[in-house]
Short mmCIF file of N, CA and C in Angstrom, two decimals:
data_model
loop_
_atom_site.label_atom_id
_atom_site.label_comp_id
_atom_site.label_asym_id
_atom_site.label_seq_id
_atom_site.Cartn_x
_atom_site.Cartn_y
_atom_site.Cartn_z
N MET A 1 -18.16 -19.08 4.12
CA MET A 1 -18.55 -20.01 3.05
C MET A 1 -18.86 -19.29 1.85
N VAL A 2 -18.26 -19.73 0.67
CA VAL A 2 -18.52 -19.09 -0.62
C VAL A 2 -19.39 -19.98 -1.34
N LEU A 3 -20.54 -19.38 -1.68
CA LEU A 3 -21.49 -20.05 -2.52
C LEU A 3 -21.30 -19.73 -4.00
N ASP A 4 -20.90 -20.77 -4.77
CA ASP A 4 -20.50 -20.52 -6.20
C ASP A 4 -21.67 -21.00 -6.93
N HIS A 5 -22.23 -20.06 -7.73
CA HIS A 5 -23.42 -20.45 -8.56
C HIS A 5 -23.09 -20.84 -9.91
N GLY A 6 -21.85 -21.32 -10.10
CA GLY A 6 -21.56 -22.04 -11.32
C GLY A 6 -20.90 -21.11 -12.42
N GLY A 7 -20.87 -19.84 -12.08
CA GLY A 7 -20.10 -18.89 -12.97
C GLY A 7 -18.55 -19.14 -13.07
N ARG A 8 -17.86 -18.80 -14.05
CA ARG A 8 -16.46 -18.90 -14.13
C ARG A 8 -15.87 -17.61 -14.25
N SER A 9 -14.70 -17.32 -13.60
CA SER A 9 -13.92 -16.17 -13.71
C SER A 9 -12.55 -16.58 -14.04
N GLU A 10 -11.71 -15.59 -14.26
CA GLU A 10 -10.27 -15.89 -14.49
C GLU A 10 -9.70 -16.64 -13.24
N PRO A 11 -8.82 -17.72 -13.58
CA PRO A 11 -8.29 -18.43 -12.48
C PRO A 11 -7.46 -17.45 -11.48
N MET A 12 -7.48 -17.73 -10.28
CA MET A 12 -6.70 -17.05 -9.21
C MET A 12 -5.45 -17.76 -8.94
N PRO A 13 -4.35 -17.00 -8.83
CA PRO A 13 -3.09 -17.73 -8.52
C PRO A 13 -3.06 -18.18 -7.02
N VAL A 14 -3.15 -19.45 -6.87
CA VAL A 14 -3.24 -19.98 -5.39
C VAL A 14 -2.18 -21.14 -5.39
N ARG A 15 -1.39 -21.12 -4.15
CA ARG A 15 -0.58 -22.24 -3.96
C ARG A 15 -0.91 -22.98 -2.76
N GLY A 16 -0.78 -24.26 -2.74
CA GLY A 16 -1.13 -25.08 -1.55
C GLY A 16 -1.09 -26.49 -1.86
N PRO A 17 -1.17 -27.31 -0.83
CA PRO A 17 -1.06 -28.81 -0.98
C PRO A 17 -2.29 -29.46 -1.74
N ASP A 18 -3.47 -28.81 -1.62
CA ASP A 18 -4.66 -29.45 -2.22
C ASP A 18 -5.08 -28.77 -3.48
N ARG A 19 -4.83 -29.37 -4.59
CA ARG A 19 -5.15 -28.77 -5.90
C ARG A 19 -6.67 -28.79 -6.21
N HIS A 20 -7.40 -29.70 -5.44
CA HIS A 20 -8.82 -29.70 -5.69
C HIS A 20 -9.34 -28.44 -5.22
N ALA A 21 -8.90 -27.88 -4.05
CA ALA A 21 -9.44 -26.66 -3.46
C ALA A 21 -8.99 -25.40 -4.37
N ALA A 22 -7.84 -25.47 -4.90
CA ALA A 22 -7.43 -24.48 -5.72
C ALA A 22 -8.20 -24.39 -7.01
N ARG A 23 -8.61 -25.53 -7.58
CA ARG A 23 -9.49 -25.52 -8.79
C ARG A 23 -10.84 -24.92 -8.41
N ARG A 24 -11.32 -25.22 -7.18
CA ARG A 24 -12.69 -24.69 -6.81
C ARG A 24 -12.60 -23.17 -6.75
N LEU A 25 -11.49 -22.65 -6.28
CA LEU A 25 -11.35 -21.18 -6.11
C LEU A 25 -11.34 -20.65 -7.48
N ALA A 26 -10.89 -21.27 -8.49
CA ALA A 26 -11.01 -20.61 -9.78
C ALA A 26 -12.35 -20.50 -10.40
N ALA A 27 -13.34 -21.16 -9.81
CA ALA A 27 -14.68 -21.08 -10.28
C ALA A 27 -15.41 -19.93 -9.69
N LEU A 28 -14.90 -19.13 -8.74
CA LEU A 28 -15.60 -18.13 -7.98
C LEU A 28 -16.00 -17.01 -9.01
N PRO A 29 -17.26 -16.56 -8.93
CA PRO A 29 -17.66 -15.45 -9.90
C PRO A 29 -17.25 -14.10 -9.55
N TYR A 30 -16.90 -13.87 -8.28
CA TYR A 30 -16.55 -12.51 -7.92
C TYR A 30 -15.30 -12.57 -7.12
N PRO A 31 -14.46 -11.43 -6.98
CA PRO A 31 -13.40 -11.35 -6.12
C PRO A 31 -13.92 -11.55 -4.70
N LEU A 32 -12.99 -12.29 -3.91
CA LEU A 32 -13.25 -12.38 -2.48
C LEU A 32 -13.16 -11.26 -1.68
N HIS A 33 -14.19 -10.78 -0.99
CA HIS A 33 -14.16 -9.83 0.02
C HIS A 33 -14.86 -10.15 1.21
N TYR A 34 -14.36 -9.65 2.43
CA TYR A 34 -15.14 -10.00 3.56
C TYR A 34 -16.29 -8.91 3.62
N GLU A 35 -17.52 -9.43 3.58
CA GLU A 35 -18.63 -8.59 3.28
C GLU A 35 -18.91 -7.39 4.16
N THR A 36 -18.65 -7.52 5.54
CA THR A 36 -19.03 -6.49 6.36
C THR A 36 -17.95 -5.31 6.44
N ARG A 37 -16.87 -5.63 5.96
CA ARG A 37 -15.81 -4.59 6.02
C ARG A 37 -15.11 -4.23 4.68
N HIS A 38 -15.57 -5.02 3.69
CA HIS A 38 -15.16 -4.76 2.34
C HIS A 38 -13.64 -4.68 2.24
N THR A 39 -12.97 -5.58 2.83
CA THR A 39 -11.55 -5.63 2.98
C THR A 39 -11.12 -6.72 1.86
N ALA A 40 -10.14 -6.25 1.02
CA ALA A 40 -9.57 -7.19 0.05
C ALA A 40 -8.82 -8.40 0.61
N VAL A 41 -8.76 -9.51 0.09
CA VAL A 41 -8.08 -10.66 0.55
C VAL A 41 -6.59 -10.59 0.02
N VAL A 42 -5.71 -10.91 0.98
CA VAL A 42 -4.38 -10.86 0.61
C VAL A 42 -3.82 -12.26 0.53
N GLY A 43 -4.44 -13.29 1.06
CA GLY A 43 -3.82 -14.61 0.82
C GLY A 43 -4.84 -15.73 0.93
N LEU A 44 -4.68 -16.77 0.07
CA LEU A 44 -5.53 -17.85 -0.03
C LEU A 44 -4.70 -19.14 0.09
N CYS A 45 -4.99 -20.02 0.98
CA CYS A 45 -4.31 -21.28 1.17
C CYS A 45 -5.34 -22.44 1.16
N PRO A 46 -5.35 -23.13 0.04
CA PRO A 46 -6.21 -24.26 0.03
C PRO A 46 -5.90 -25.47 0.88
N ASP A 47 -6.79 -26.14 1.43
CA ASP A 47 -6.60 -27.41 2.10
C ASP A 47 -7.61 -28.42 1.85
N ARG A 48 -7.80 -29.41 2.83
CA ARG A 48 -8.73 -30.45 2.49
C ARG A 48 -10.17 -30.00 2.18
N PHE A 49 -10.78 -29.26 2.99
CA PHE A 49 -12.09 -28.90 2.78
C PHE A 49 -12.31 -27.59 2.05
N GLY A 50 -11.41 -26.68 1.96
CA GLY A 50 -11.69 -25.43 1.42
C GLY A 50 -10.48 -24.52 1.34
N VAL A 51 -10.54 -23.35 1.86
CA VAL A 51 -9.40 -22.51 1.94
C VAL A 51 -9.40 -21.56 3.14
N THR A 52 -8.14 -21.25 3.50
CA THR A 52 -8.00 -20.30 4.63
C THR A 52 -7.69 -18.93 4.01
N VAL A 53 -8.43 -17.95 4.40
CA VAL A 53 -8.50 -16.67 3.75
C VAL A 53 -7.88 -15.70 4.69
N THR A 54 -6.80 -14.99 4.21
CA THR A 54 -6.08 -14.00 5.07
C THR A 54 -6.37 -12.60 4.58
N PHE A 55 -6.57 -11.60 5.53
CA PHE A 55 -6.83 -10.21 5.39
C PHE A 55 -5.68 -9.29 5.73
N PRO A 56 -5.61 -8.03 5.23
CA PRO A 56 -4.54 -7.21 5.46
C PRO A 56 -4.11 -7.04 7.02
N ASP A 57 -5.11 -7.20 7.94
CA ASP A 57 -4.83 -7.04 9.37
C ASP A 57 -4.36 -8.27 9.96
N HIS A 58 -4.08 -9.29 9.13
CA HIS A 58 -3.56 -10.59 9.65
C HIS A 58 -4.75 -11.53 10.27
N ASP A 59 -5.98 -10.98 10.10
CA ASP A 59 -7.09 -11.78 10.45
C ASP A 59 -7.22 -12.98 9.45
N GLU A 60 -7.63 -14.18 10.06
CA GLU A 60 -7.78 -15.26 9.00
C GLU A 60 -9.13 -15.89 9.27
N TRP A 61 -9.69 -16.46 8.17
CA TRP A 61 -11.04 -17.17 8.33
C TRP A 61 -10.81 -18.47 7.41
N PHE A 62 -11.45 -19.51 7.96
CA PHE A 62 -11.30 -20.81 7.24
C PHE A 62 -12.69 -20.84 6.56
N ASP A 63 -12.81 -21.06 5.33
CA ASP A 63 -14.05 -21.14 4.56
C ASP A 63 -14.02 -22.42 3.64
N ILE A 64 -15.31 -22.98 3.49
CA ILE A 64 -15.43 -24.06 2.59
C ILE A 64 -15.87 -23.42 1.31
N VAL A 65 -15.37 -23.89 0.13
CA VAL A 65 -15.76 -23.46 -1.14
C VAL A 65 -16.38 -24.65 -1.78
N VAL A 66 -17.78 -24.38 -2.10
CA VAL A 66 -18.62 -25.49 -2.64
C VAL A 66 -19.58 -24.81 -3.49
N CYS A 67 -19.95 -25.55 -4.57
CA CYS A 67 -21.05 -25.04 -5.43
C CYS A 67 -22.47 -25.38 -4.76
N ALA A 68 -23.34 -24.48 -4.62
CA ALA A 68 -24.50 -24.61 -3.80
C ALA A 68 -25.86 -24.84 -4.65
N GLN A 69 -25.59 -25.06 -5.95
CA GLN A 69 -26.65 -25.27 -6.84
C GLN A 69 -27.00 -26.76 -6.83
N PRO A 70 -28.12 -27.27 -6.46
CA PRO A 70 -28.41 -28.62 -6.27
C PRO A 70 -28.32 -29.42 -7.63
N CYS A 71 -28.55 -28.60 -8.75
CA CYS A 71 -28.50 -29.33 -9.96
C CYS A 71 -27.00 -29.41 -10.70
N CYS A 72 -26.09 -28.76 -9.96
CA CYS A 72 -24.81 -28.68 -10.60
C CYS A 72 -24.02 -30.04 -10.44
N GLN A 73 -23.35 -30.25 -11.55
CA GLN A 73 -22.61 -31.54 -11.64
C GLN A 73 -21.10 -31.34 -11.09
N ALA A 74 -20.75 -30.25 -10.57
CA ALA A 74 -19.46 -29.98 -10.16
C ALA A 74 -18.93 -30.89 -9.01
N GLU A 75 -17.76 -31.07 -8.97
CA GLU A 75 -17.16 -32.02 -7.79
C GLU A 75 -17.40 -31.28 -6.64
N ARG A 76 -17.76 -32.05 -5.52
CA ARG A 76 -18.08 -31.46 -4.25
C ARG A 76 -17.08 -31.98 -3.21
N LEU A 77 -16.48 -30.91 -2.66
CA LEU A 77 -15.54 -31.15 -1.54
C LEU A 77 -14.73 -32.50 -1.70
N PRO A 78 -13.83 -32.57 -2.55
CA PRO A 78 -13.16 -33.80 -2.91
C PRO A 78 -12.42 -34.52 -1.78
N GLY A 79 -12.14 -33.57 -0.71
CA GLY A 79 -11.41 -34.17 0.44
C GLY A 79 -12.25 -35.16 1.22
N LEU A 80 -13.58 -35.03 1.16
CA LEU A 80 -14.47 -35.95 1.83
C LEU A 80 -14.69 -37.18 0.99
N ARG A 81 -15.07 -38.32 1.75
CA ARG A 81 -15.56 -39.41 1.01
C ARG A 81 -16.75 -39.05 0.10
N LEU A 82 -16.82 -39.74 -1.12
CA LEU A 82 -17.85 -39.42 -2.05
C LEU A 82 -19.25 -39.64 -1.44
N ASP A 83 -19.39 -40.59 -0.63
CA ASP A 83 -20.78 -40.91 -0.04
C ASP A 83 -21.14 -40.03 1.07
N ALA A 84 -20.17 -39.01 1.50
CA ALA A 84 -20.42 -38.29 2.79
C ALA A 84 -21.17 -36.91 2.30
N TRP A 85 -20.65 -36.46 1.09
CA TRP A 85 -21.06 -35.22 0.66
C TRP A 85 -22.01 -35.42 -0.59
N SER A 86 -23.34 -35.25 -0.34
CA SER A 86 -24.33 -35.75 -1.33
C SER A 86 -25.01 -34.52 -1.94
N ARG A 87 -25.71 -34.84 -3.10
CA ARG A 87 -26.53 -33.75 -3.64
C ARG A 87 -27.53 -33.22 -2.72
N ASP A 88 -28.13 -34.15 -1.81
CA ASP A 88 -29.05 -33.66 -0.87
C ASP A 88 -28.43 -32.67 0.15
N HIS A 89 -27.21 -32.94 0.52
CA HIS A 89 -26.60 -31.94 1.41
C HIS A 89 -26.40 -30.54 0.79
N VAL A 90 -26.10 -30.55 -0.56
CA VAL A 90 -25.94 -29.40 -1.30
C VAL A 90 -27.31 -28.61 -1.40
N ALA A 91 -28.45 -29.48 -1.56
CA ALA A 91 -29.77 -28.92 -1.61
C ALA A 91 -30.13 -28.27 -0.26
N LEU A 92 -29.76 -29.00 0.83
CA LEU A 92 -30.10 -28.39 2.28
C LEU A 92 -29.40 -27.00 2.48
N LEU A 93 -28.00 -26.99 2.08
CA LEU A 93 -27.27 -25.75 2.09
C LEU A 93 -28.04 -24.58 1.28
N TYR A 94 -28.28 -24.96 0.11
CA TYR A 94 -28.90 -23.96 -0.78
C TYR A 94 -30.13 -23.41 -0.16
N ARG A 95 -31.04 -24.31 0.25
CA ARG A 95 -32.34 -23.88 0.94
C ARG A 95 -32.01 -23.11 2.16
N ALA A 96 -31.05 -23.50 2.88
CA ALA A 96 -30.71 -22.77 4.13
C ALA A 96 -30.42 -21.30 3.93
N VAL A 97 -29.70 -21.05 2.81
CA VAL A 97 -29.29 -19.68 2.69
C VAL A 97 -30.23 -18.94 1.77
N HIS A 98 -30.80 -19.60 0.73
CA HIS A 98 -31.71 -18.89 -0.21
C HIS A 98 -33.19 -18.85 0.11
N ASP A 99 -33.71 -19.96 0.50
CA ASP A 99 -35.11 -20.11 0.67
C ASP A 99 -35.59 -19.36 1.89
N THR A 100 -34.73 -19.60 3.01
CA THR A 100 -35.25 -19.08 4.36
C THR A 100 -34.46 -17.71 4.66
N ARG A 101 -33.59 -17.32 3.79
CA ARG A 101 -32.88 -16.15 4.02
C ARG A 101 -32.02 -16.11 5.35
N LEU A 102 -31.61 -17.27 5.70
CA LEU A 102 -30.72 -17.33 6.89
C LEU A 102 -29.41 -16.64 6.53
N PRO A 103 -28.73 -15.98 7.59
CA PRO A 103 -27.54 -15.25 7.43
C PRO A 103 -26.52 -16.38 6.92
N LEU A 104 -25.58 -15.93 6.11
CA LEU A 104 -24.56 -16.79 5.52
C LEU A 104 -23.77 -17.45 6.67
N SER A 105 -23.57 -16.74 7.79
CA SER A 105 -22.81 -17.33 8.88
C SER A 105 -23.53 -18.70 9.41
N SER A 106 -24.80 -18.75 9.24
CA SER A 106 -25.48 -20.01 9.60
C SER A 106 -25.01 -21.21 8.77
N ALA A 107 -24.73 -21.00 7.44
CA ALA A 107 -24.30 -22.04 6.61
C ALA A 107 -22.91 -22.40 6.98
N GLU A 108 -22.07 -21.53 7.66
CA GLU A 108 -20.66 -21.76 7.99
C GLU A 108 -20.66 -22.82 9.13
N LEU A 109 -21.82 -23.03 9.72
CA LEU A 109 -21.82 -24.18 10.79
C LEU A 109 -21.25 -25.49 10.30
N LEU A 110 -21.36 -25.71 8.95
CA LEU A 110 -20.81 -26.94 8.36
C LEU A 110 -19.22 -26.99 8.57
N ALA A 111 -18.54 -25.77 8.46
CA ALA A 111 -17.08 -25.68 8.72
C ALA A 111 -16.87 -26.09 10.17
N ASP A 112 -17.68 -25.52 11.17
CA ASP A 112 -17.49 -25.86 12.46
C ASP A 112 -17.72 -27.31 12.78
N GLY A 113 -18.74 -27.96 12.08
CA GLY A 113 -18.89 -29.38 12.27
C GLY A 113 -17.67 -30.19 11.86
N LEU A 114 -17.11 -29.81 10.74
CA LEU A 114 -15.87 -30.53 10.16
C LEU A 114 -14.70 -30.27 11.17
N ASP A 115 -14.67 -29.19 11.81
CA ASP A 115 -13.66 -28.86 12.74
C ASP A 115 -13.82 -29.68 14.14
N LEU A 116 -15.11 -29.84 14.54
CA LEU A 116 -15.37 -30.44 15.70
C LEU A 116 -15.20 -31.98 15.78
N TYR A 117 -15.61 -32.58 14.54
CA TYR A 117 -15.64 -34.07 14.51
C TYR A 117 -14.72 -34.57 13.38
N ARG A 118 -14.02 -35.66 13.67
CA ARG A 118 -13.11 -36.25 12.70
C ARG A 118 -13.77 -36.91 11.71
N ASP A 119 -14.89 -37.65 12.10
CA ASP A 119 -15.82 -38.50 11.21
C ASP A 119 -16.72 -37.59 10.38
N ASP A 120 -16.66 -37.81 9.03
CA ASP A 120 -17.47 -36.91 8.21
C ASP A 120 -19.01 -37.06 8.53
N ARG A 121 -19.38 -38.21 8.72
CA ARG A 121 -20.87 -38.42 9.06
C ARG A 121 -21.23 -37.88 10.34
N GLU A 122 -20.44 -37.89 11.37
CA GLU A 122 -20.82 -37.16 12.64
C GLU A 122 -20.93 -35.71 12.37
N ALA A 123 -19.96 -35.08 11.59
CA ALA A 123 -19.96 -33.67 11.29
C ALA A 123 -21.20 -33.34 10.58
N PHE A 124 -21.56 -34.03 9.66
CA PHE A 124 -22.73 -33.70 8.83
C PHE A 124 -24.05 -33.83 9.72
N SER A 125 -24.02 -34.83 10.52
CA SER A 125 -25.25 -35.07 11.50
C SER A 125 -25.39 -33.86 12.51
N TRP A 126 -24.19 -33.50 13.03
CA TRP A 126 -24.22 -32.28 13.96
C TRP A 126 -24.73 -31.05 13.38
N TRP A 127 -24.17 -30.87 12.04
CA TRP A 127 -24.59 -29.66 11.24
C TRP A 127 -26.06 -29.65 11.10
N GLU A 128 -26.51 -30.88 10.61
CA GLU A 128 -27.95 -31.01 10.19
C GLU A 128 -28.82 -30.65 11.38
N ASN A 129 -28.53 -31.31 12.53
CA ASN A 129 -29.36 -31.18 13.75
C ASN A 129 -29.25 -29.74 14.28
N THR A 130 -28.10 -29.15 14.11
CA THR A 130 -28.01 -27.62 14.56
C THR A 130 -28.77 -26.73 13.65
N LEU A 131 -28.72 -26.99 12.45
CA LEU A 131 -29.41 -26.14 11.54
C LEU A 131 -30.88 -26.37 11.34
N ARG A 132 -31.27 -27.58 11.48
CA ARG A 132 -32.72 -27.90 11.30
C ARG A 132 -33.75 -27.07 11.96
N PRO A 133 -33.61 -26.79 13.22
CA PRO A 133 -34.64 -26.00 13.96
C PRO A 133 -34.85 -24.61 13.24
N HIS A 134 -33.96 -24.07 12.38
CA HIS A 134 -34.06 -22.81 11.85
C HIS A 134 -34.58 -22.97 10.37
N ILE A 135 -34.77 -24.11 9.89
CA ILE A 135 -35.31 -24.37 8.49
C ILE A 135 -36.54 -25.08 8.58
N THR A 136 -37.66 -24.60 8.03
CA THR A 136 -38.92 -25.33 8.07
C THR A 136 -39.16 -26.07 6.74
N THR A 137 -38.32 -25.86 5.71
CA THR A 137 -38.54 -26.54 4.47
C THR A 137 -37.95 -27.89 4.29
N VAL A 138 -37.11 -28.23 5.28
CA VAL A 138 -36.36 -29.57 5.15
C VAL A 138 -37.22 -30.52 5.94
N ARG A 139 -37.67 -31.64 5.23
CA ARG A 139 -38.56 -32.59 5.80
C ARG A 139 -37.91 -33.85 6.31
N ARG A 140 -36.79 -34.28 5.75
CA ARG A 140 -36.20 -35.46 6.12
C ARG A 140 -34.63 -35.38 6.39
N SER A 141 -34.07 -36.37 6.99
CA SER A 141 -32.71 -36.36 7.30
C SER A 141 -31.94 -36.89 6.20
N PHE A 142 -30.79 -36.20 5.89
CA PHE A 142 -29.95 -36.74 4.81
C PHE A 142 -28.88 -37.53 5.28
N THR A 143 -28.64 -37.77 6.61
CA THR A 143 -27.64 -38.59 7.16
C THR A 143 -28.24 -39.83 7.72
N PRO A 144 -27.88 -41.03 7.38
CA PRO A 144 -28.49 -42.14 7.92
C PRO A 144 -28.27 -42.31 9.40
N ALA A 145 -29.36 -42.86 10.13
CA ALA A 145 -29.32 -43.14 11.64
C ALA A 145 -28.27 -44.05 11.81
N GLY A 146 -27.69 -43.99 12.99
CA GLY A 146 -26.89 -45.02 13.47
C GLY A 146 -25.42 -44.64 13.03
#
């Protein structure tokens, strides 16, 4: 998961069916690197929720590209219904990564939820329930019951 703090860099040449994801990639403040091995990215293919990132050894990762600043007015995951991805979910993600210092891989549970569940609300609910035990600062549920 790439957390974009609102900075702008030069647009990256990306081809793919989803231009919304390509536009989000252009907002990334730093070149994409896989943190633990510092390997340069050789391919980016945007899709409904984010981008598939390819590395020189043909390893691939699916990542969501989203602004994690709760105050940001940027478009959020346009592939989802507008009522599914809320400012509160962005705030939850921001607190999960920054306030509690959870590893970034914990935030990537959201991508897993979207892979596991076809319904956006079910995916968010699963993600929230899985992440909640590790976060003490979140007091309420962002997904409606039922």
